[in-house]
PDB file of C-alpha atoms in Angstrom:
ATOM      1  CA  UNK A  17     -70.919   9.464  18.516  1.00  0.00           C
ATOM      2  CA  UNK A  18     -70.513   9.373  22.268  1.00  0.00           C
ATOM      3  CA  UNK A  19     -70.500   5.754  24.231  1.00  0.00           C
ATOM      4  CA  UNK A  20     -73.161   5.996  26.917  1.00  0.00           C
ATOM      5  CA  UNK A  21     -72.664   4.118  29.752  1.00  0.00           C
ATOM      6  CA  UNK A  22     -75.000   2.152  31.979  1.00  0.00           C
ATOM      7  CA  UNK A  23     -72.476   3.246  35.362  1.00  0.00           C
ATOM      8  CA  UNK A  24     -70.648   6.130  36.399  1.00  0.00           C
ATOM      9  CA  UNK A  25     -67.045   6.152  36.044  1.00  0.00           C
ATOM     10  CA  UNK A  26     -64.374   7.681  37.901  1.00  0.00           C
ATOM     11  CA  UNK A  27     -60.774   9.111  37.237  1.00  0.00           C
ATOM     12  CA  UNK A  28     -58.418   7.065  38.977  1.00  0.00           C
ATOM     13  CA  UNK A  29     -54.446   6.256  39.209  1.00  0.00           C
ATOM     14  CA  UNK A  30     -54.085   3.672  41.835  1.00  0.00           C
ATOM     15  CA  UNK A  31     -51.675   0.269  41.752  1.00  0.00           C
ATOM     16  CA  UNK A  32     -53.317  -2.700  39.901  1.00  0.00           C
ATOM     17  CA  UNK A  33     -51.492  -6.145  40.113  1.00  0.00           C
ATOM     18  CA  UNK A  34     -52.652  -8.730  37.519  1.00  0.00           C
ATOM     19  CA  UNK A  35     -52.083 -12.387  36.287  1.00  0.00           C
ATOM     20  CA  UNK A  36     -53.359 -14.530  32.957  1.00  0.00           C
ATOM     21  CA  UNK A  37     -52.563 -17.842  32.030  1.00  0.00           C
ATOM     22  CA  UNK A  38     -48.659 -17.313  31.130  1.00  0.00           C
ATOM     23  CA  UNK A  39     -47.846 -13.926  32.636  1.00  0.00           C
ATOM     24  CA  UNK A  40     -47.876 -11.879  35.634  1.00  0.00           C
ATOM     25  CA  UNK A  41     -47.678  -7.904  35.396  1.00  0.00           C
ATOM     26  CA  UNK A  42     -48.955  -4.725  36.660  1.00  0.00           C
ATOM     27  CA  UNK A  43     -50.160  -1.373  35.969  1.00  0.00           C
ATOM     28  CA  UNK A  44     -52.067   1.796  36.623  1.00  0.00           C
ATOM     29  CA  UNK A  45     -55.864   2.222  36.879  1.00  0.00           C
ATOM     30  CA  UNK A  46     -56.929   4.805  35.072  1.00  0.00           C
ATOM     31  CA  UNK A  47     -60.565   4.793  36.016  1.00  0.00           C
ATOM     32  CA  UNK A  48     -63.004   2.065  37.064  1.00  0.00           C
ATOM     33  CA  UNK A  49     -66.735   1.535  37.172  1.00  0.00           C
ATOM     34  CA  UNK A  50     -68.638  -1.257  39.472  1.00  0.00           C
ATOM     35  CA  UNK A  51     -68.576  -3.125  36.165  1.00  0.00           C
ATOM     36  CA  UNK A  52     -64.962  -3.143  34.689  1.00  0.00           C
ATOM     37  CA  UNK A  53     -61.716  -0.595  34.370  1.00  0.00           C
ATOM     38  CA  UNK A  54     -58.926   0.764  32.213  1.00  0.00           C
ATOM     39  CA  UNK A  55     -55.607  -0.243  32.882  1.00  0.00           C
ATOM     40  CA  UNK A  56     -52.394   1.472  31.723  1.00  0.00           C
ATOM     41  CA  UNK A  57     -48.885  -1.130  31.865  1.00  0.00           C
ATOM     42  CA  UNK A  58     -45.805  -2.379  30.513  1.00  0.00           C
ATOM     43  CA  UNK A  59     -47.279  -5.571  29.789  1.00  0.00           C
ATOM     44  CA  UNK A  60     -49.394  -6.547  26.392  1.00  0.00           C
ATOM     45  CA  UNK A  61     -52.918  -8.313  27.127  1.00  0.00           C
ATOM     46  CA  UNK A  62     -54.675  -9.903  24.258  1.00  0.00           C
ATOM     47  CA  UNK A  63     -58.376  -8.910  23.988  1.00  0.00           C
ATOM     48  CA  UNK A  64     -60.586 -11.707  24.869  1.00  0.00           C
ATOM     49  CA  UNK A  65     -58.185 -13.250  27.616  1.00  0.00           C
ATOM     50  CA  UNK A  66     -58.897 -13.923  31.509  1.00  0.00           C
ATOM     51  CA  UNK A  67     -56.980 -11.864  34.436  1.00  0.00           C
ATOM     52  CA  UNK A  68     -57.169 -12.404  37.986  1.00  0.00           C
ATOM     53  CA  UNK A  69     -56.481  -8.748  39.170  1.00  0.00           C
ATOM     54  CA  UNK A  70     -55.642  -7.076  42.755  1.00  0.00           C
ATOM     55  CA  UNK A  71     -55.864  -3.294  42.882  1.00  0.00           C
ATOM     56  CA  UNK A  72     -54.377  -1.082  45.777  1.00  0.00           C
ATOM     57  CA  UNK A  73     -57.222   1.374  46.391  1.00  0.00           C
ATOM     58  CA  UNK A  74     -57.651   3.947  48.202  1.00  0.00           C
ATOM     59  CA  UNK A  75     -59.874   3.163  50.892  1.00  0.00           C
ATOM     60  CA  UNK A  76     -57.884   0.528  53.035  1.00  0.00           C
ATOM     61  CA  UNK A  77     -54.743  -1.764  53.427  1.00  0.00           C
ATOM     62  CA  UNK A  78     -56.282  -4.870  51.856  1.00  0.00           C
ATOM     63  CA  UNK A  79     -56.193  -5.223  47.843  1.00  0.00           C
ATOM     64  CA  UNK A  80     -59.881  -5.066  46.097  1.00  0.00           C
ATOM     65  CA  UNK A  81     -59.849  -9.108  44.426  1.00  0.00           C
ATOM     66  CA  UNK A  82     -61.007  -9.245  40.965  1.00  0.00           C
ATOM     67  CA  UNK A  83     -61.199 -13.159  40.830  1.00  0.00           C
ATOM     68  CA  UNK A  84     -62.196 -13.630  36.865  1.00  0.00           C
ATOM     69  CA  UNK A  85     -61.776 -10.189  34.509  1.00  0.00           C
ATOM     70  CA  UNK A  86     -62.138 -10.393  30.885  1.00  0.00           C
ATOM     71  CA  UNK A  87     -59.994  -8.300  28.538  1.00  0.00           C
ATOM     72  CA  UNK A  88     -62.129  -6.067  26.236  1.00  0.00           C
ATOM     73  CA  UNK A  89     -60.092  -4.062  24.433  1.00  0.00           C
ATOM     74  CA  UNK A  90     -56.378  -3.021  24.080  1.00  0.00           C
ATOM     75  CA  UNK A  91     -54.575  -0.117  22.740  1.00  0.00           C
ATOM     76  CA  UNK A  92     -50.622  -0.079  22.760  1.00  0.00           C
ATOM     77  CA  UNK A  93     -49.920   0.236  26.515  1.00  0.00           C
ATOM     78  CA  UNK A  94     -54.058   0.767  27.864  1.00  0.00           C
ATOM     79  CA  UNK A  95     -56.346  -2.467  27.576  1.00  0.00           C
ATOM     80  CA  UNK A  96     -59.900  -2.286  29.940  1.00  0.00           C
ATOM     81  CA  UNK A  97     -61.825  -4.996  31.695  1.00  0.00           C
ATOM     82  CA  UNK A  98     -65.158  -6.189  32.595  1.00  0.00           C
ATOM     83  CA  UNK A  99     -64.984  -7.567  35.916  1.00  0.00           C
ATOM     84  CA  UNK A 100     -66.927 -11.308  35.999  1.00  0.00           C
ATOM     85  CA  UNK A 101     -65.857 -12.353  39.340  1.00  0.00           C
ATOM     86  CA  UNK A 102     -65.230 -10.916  42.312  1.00  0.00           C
ATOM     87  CA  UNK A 103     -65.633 -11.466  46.007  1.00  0.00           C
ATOM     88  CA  UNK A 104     -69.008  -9.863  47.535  1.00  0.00           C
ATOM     89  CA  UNK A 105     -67.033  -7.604  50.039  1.00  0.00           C
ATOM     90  CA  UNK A 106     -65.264  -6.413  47.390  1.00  0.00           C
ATOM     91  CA  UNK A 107     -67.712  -5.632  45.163  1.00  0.00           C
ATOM     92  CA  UNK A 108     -69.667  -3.742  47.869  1.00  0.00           C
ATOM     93  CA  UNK A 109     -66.284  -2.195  48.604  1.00  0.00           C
ATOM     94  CA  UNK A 110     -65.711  -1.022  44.941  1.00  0.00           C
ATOM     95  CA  UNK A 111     -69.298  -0.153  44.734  1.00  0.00           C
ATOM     96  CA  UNK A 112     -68.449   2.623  47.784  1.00  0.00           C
ATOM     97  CA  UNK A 113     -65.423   3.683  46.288  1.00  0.00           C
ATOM     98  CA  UNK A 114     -67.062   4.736  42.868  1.00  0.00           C
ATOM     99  CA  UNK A 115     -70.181   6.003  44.770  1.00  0.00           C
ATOM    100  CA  UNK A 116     -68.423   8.893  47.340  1.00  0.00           C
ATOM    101  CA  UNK A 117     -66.279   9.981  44.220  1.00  0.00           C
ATOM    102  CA  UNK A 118     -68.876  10.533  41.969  1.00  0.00           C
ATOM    103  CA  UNK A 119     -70.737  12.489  45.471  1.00  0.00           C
ATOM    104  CA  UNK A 120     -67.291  14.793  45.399  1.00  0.00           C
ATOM    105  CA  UNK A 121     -67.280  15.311  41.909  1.00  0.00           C
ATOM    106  CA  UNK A 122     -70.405  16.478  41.519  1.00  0.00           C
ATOM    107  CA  UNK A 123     -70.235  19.913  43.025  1.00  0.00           C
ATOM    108  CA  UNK A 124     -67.592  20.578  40.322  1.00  0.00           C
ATOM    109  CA  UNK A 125     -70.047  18.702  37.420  1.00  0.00           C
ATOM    110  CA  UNK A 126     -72.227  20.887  38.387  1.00  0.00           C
ATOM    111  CA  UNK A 127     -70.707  24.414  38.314  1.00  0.00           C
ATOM    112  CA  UNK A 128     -69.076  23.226  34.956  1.00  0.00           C
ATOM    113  CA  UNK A 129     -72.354  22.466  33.518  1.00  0.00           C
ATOM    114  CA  UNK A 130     -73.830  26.256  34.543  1.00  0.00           C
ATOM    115  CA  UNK A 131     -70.481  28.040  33.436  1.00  0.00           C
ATOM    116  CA  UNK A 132     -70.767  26.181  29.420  1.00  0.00           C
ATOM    117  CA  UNK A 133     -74.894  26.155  29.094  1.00  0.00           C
ATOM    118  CA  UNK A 134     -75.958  29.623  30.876  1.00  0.00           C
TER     119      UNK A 134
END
């Protein structure tokens, strides 16, 4: 049965930076909704543990702050995280960012949807 989600989601690969009580590491994004992301690294995460989180994306030259994330799930090298707190800029940043790719993405949803279901 598929998960349905309450956001959209995007495909991403952009440098995350992240830090928990004993550790420091970073990663890959792999995608990442206004609410949370994936994460591919090196480094383990335990479900259920805090992260304070800087990602390098796309947009400008400044990091997108993740104050507070919560670990959700992990799977050998991937773990994902909801996003608790974050800085208001950012957010409205992030919220942008997920917006104008799902608006270029959608041309392509779109014709892929006609080509399976005509």
């Amino acid at each position: 049965m598929a998960k349905l989600r309450y956001c959209e989601r995007i495909h991403a690969q952009f440098p995350v930076v992240f830090a928990g009580e004993a550790y420091v590491g970073e990663g890959t994004v792999l995608n990442v909704s206004v609410p949370g992301c994936a994460v591919h690294s090196r480094n383990c995460v335990q479900p259920g543990s805090y992260l304070e989180m800087r990602m390098l994306v796309p947009d400008t030259m400044s990091p997108l702050r993740v104050g507070l994330a919560k670990v959700r799930w992990c799977e050998r090298r991937r773990f994902g995280v909801e996003f608790i707190q974050m800085p208001g800029e950012d957010q409205v940043r992030l919220g942008r960012l997920v917006k104008r790719e799902v608006a270029l993405a959608l041309p392509y949803r779109s014709s892929a949807w006609k080509g399976t279901h005509s």
